[in-house]
PDB file of C-alpha atoms in Angstrom:
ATOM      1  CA  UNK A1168      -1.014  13.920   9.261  1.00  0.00           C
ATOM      2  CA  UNK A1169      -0.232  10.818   7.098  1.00  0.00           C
ATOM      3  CA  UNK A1170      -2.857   9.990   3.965  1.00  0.00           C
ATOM      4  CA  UNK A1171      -2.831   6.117   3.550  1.00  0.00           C
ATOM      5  CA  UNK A1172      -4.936   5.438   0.071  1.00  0.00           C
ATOM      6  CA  UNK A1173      -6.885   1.942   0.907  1.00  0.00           C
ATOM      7  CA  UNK A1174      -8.005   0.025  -2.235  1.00  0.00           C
ATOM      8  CA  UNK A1175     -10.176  -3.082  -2.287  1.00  0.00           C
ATOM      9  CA  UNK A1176     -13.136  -4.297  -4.263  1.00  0.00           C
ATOM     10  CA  UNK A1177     -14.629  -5.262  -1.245  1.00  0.00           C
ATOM     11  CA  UNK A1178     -16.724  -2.626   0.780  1.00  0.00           C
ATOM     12  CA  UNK A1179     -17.005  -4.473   4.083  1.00  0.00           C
ATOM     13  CA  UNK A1180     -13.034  -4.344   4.091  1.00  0.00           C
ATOM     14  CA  UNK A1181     -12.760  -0.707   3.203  1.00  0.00           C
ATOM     15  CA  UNK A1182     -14.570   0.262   5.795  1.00  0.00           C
ATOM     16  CA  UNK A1183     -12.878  -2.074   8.687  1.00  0.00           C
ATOM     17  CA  UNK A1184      -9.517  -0.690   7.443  1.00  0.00           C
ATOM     18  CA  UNK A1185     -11.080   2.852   7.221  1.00  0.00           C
ATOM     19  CA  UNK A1186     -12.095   2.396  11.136  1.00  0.00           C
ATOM     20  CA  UNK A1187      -9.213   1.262  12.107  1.00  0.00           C
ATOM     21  CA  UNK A1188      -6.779   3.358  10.395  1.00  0.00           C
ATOM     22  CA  UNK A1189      -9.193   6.344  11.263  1.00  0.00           C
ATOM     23  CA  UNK A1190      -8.447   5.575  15.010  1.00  0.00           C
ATOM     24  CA  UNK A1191      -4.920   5.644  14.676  1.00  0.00           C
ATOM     25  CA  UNK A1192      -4.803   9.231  13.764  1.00  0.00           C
ATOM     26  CA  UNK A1193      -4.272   8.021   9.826  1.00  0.00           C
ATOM     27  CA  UNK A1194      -6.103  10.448   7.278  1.00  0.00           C
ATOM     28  CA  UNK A1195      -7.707   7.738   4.948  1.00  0.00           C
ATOM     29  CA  UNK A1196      -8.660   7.578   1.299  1.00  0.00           C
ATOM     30  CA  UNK A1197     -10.636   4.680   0.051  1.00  0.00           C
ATOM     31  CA  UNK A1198     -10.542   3.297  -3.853  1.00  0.00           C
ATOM     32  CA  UNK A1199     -12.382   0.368  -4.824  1.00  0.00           C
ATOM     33  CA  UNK A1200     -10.483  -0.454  -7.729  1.00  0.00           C
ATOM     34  CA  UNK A1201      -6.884  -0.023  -9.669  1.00  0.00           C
ATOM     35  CA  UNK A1202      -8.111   2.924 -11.864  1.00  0.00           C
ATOM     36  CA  UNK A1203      -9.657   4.970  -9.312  1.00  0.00           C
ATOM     37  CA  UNK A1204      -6.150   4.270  -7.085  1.00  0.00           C
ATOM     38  CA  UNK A1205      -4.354   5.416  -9.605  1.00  0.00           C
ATOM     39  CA  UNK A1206      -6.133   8.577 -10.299  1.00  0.00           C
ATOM     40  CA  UNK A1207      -6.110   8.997  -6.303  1.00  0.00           C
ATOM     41  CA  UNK A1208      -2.368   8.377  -6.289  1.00  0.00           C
ATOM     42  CA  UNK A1209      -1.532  11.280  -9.031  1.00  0.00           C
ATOM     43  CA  UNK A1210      -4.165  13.730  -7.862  1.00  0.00           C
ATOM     44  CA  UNK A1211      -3.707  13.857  -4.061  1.00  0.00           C
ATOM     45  CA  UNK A1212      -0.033  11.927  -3.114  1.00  0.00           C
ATOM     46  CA  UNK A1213      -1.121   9.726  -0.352  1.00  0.00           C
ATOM     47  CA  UNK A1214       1.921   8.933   2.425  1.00  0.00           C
ATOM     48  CA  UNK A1215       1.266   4.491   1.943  1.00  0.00           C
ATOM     49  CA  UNK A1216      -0.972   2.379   0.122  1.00  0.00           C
ATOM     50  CA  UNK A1217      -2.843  -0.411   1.071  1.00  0.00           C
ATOM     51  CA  UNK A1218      -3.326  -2.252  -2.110  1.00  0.00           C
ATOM     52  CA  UNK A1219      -5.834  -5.366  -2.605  1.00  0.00           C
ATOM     53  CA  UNK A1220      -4.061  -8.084  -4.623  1.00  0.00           C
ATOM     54  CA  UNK A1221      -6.918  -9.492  -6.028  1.00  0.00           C
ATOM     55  CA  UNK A1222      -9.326  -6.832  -7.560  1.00  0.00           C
ATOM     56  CA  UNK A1223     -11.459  -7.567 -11.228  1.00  0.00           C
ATOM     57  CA  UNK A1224     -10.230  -5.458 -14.210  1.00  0.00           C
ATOM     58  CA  UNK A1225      -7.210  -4.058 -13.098  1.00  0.00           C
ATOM     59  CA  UNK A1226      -5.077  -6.329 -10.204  1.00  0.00           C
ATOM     60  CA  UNK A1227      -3.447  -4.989  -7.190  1.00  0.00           C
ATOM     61  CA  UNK A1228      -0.064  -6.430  -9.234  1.00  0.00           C
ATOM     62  CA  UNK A1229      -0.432  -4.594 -12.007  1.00  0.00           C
ATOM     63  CA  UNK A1230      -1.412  -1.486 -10.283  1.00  0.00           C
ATOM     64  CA  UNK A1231       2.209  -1.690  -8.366  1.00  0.00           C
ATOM     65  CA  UNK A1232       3.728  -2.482 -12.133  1.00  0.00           C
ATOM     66  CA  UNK A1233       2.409   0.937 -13.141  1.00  0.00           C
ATOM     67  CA  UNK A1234       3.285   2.699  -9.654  1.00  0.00           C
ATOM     68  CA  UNK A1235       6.919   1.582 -10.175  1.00  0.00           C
ATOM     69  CA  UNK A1236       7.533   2.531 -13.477  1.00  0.00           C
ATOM     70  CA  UNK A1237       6.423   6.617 -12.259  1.00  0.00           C
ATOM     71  CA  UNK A1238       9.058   9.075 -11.495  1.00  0.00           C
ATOM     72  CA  UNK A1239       6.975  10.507  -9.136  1.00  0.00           C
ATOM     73  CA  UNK A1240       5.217   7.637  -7.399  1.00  0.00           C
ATOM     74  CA  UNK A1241       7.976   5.005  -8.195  1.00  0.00           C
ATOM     75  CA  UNK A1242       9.102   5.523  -4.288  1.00  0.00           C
ATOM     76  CA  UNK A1243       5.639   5.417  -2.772  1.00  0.00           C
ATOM     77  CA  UNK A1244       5.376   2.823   0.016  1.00  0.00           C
ATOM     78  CA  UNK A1245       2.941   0.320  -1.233  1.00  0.00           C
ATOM     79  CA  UNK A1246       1.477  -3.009   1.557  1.00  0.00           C
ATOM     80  CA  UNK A1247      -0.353  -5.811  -0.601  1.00  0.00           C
ATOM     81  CA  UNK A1248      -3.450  -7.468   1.290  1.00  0.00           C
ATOM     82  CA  UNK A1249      -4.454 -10.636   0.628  1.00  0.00           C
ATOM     83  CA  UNK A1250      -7.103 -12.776   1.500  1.00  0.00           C
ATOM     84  CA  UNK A1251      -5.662 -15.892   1.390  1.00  0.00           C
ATOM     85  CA  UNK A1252      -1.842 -17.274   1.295  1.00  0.00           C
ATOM     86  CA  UNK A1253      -0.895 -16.694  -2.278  1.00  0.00           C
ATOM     87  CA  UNK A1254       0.351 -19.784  -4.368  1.00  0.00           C
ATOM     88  CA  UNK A1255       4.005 -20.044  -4.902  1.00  0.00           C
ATOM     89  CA  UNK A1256       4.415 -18.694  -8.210  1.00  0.00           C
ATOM     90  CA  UNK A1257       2.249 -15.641  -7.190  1.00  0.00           C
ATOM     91  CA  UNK A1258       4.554 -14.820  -4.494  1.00  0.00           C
ATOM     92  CA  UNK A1259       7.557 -15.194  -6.302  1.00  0.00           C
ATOM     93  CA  UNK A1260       5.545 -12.838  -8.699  1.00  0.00           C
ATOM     94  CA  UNK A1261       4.665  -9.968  -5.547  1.00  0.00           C
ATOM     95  CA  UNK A1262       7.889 -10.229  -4.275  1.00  0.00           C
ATOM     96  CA  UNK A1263       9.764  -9.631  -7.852  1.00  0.00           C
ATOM     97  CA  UNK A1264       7.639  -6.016  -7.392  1.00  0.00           C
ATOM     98  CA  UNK A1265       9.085  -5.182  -4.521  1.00  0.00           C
ATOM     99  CA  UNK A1266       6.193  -3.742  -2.072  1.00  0.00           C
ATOM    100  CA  UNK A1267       7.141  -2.638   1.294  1.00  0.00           C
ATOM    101  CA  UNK A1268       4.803  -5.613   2.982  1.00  0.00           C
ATOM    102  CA  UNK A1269       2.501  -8.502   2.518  1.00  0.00           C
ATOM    103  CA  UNK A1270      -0.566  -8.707   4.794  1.00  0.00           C
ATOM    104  CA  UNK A1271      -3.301 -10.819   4.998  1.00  0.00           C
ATOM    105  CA  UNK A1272      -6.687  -8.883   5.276  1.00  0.00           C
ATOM    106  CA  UNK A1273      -7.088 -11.541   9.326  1.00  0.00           C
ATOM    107  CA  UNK A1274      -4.894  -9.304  11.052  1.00  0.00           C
ATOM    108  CA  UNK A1275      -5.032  -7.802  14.321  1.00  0.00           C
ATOM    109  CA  UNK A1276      -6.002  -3.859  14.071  1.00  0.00           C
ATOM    110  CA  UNK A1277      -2.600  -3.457  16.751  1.00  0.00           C
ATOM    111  CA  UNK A1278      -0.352  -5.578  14.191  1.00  0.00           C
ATOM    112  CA  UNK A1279      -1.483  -3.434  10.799  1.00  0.00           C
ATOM    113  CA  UNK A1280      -0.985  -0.182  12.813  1.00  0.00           C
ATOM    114  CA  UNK A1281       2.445  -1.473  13.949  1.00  0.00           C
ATOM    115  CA  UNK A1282       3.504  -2.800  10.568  1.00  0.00           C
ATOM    116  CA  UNK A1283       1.991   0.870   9.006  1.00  0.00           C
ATOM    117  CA  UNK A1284       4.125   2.496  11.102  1.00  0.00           C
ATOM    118  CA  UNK A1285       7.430   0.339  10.419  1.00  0.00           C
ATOM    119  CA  UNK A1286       6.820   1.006   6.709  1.00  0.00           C
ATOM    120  CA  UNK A1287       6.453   4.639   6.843  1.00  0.00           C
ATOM    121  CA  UNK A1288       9.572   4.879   9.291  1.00  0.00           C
ATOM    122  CA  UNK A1289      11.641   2.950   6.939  1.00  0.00           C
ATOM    123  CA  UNK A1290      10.852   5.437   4.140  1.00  0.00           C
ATOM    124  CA  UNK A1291      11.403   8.311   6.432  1.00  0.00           C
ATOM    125  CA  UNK A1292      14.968   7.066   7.003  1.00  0.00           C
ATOM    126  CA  UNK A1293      15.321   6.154   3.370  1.00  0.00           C
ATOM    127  CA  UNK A1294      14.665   9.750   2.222  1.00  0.00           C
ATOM    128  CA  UNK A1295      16.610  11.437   5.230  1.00  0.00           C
ATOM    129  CA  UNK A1296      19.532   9.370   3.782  1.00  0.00           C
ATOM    130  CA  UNK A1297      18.807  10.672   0.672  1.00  0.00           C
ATOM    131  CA  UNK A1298      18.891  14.501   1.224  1.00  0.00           C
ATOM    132  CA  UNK A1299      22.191  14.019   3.163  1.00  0.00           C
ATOM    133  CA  UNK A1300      24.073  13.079   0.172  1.00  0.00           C
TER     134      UNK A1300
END
């Protein structure tokens, strides 16, 4: 079964995500914070992460930074969440770390399960490729 990590500072969102990703047949892992994903990350390889861009202490941004510059996680499929359209310069500054997806924390339960599932496919293919050469 797939192991999505979901980190937030926000307990009310953890545990809508956690329900809904729990009904989708989705193993789930909750952090509330950039430390304790990391830790979670290294100690138990979850399949995606749904990362929080705006946590205190350590950001959902800098938390990619460090994912990135892993061997062994650099590849992990990583979707921000947001809770509100970011500011241009923000984006530019999401986008520049290349996660697999932006969402906004108002979406539908069917649409995050859908775009979950696009990600992980994508990576599927990306690593099939990868074996074949």
């Amino acid at each position: 079964m797939t192991k999505i990590l979901i980190v937030d500072d926000d307990p009310i969102v953890r545990a809508m995500l956690k329900d809904v990703l729990t009904q989708a047949s989705f193993i789930v892992q909750l952090a509330s914070n950039g430390n304790e994903a990391l830790d979670i990350i290294l100690s138990s390889s979850p399949d995606l992460v749904l990362l929080d861009i705006e946590m205190p202490g350590m950001n959902g941004i800098d938390v990619l930074k460090k994912i990135r510059l892993q061997r062994e996680t650099r590849r992990l499929p990583v979707m921000f969440l947001t809770g509100a359209p970011l500011d241009p310069t923000r984006t530019v500054e999401v986008l520049e770390l290349d996660p697999d997806d932006i969402v906004t924390k108002v979406i539908s339960s069917k649409e995050l399960v859908a775009r979950i599932q696009w990600v992980l496919r994508r990576h599927e293919l990306d690593r099939q490729e990868e074996r074949s050469r």
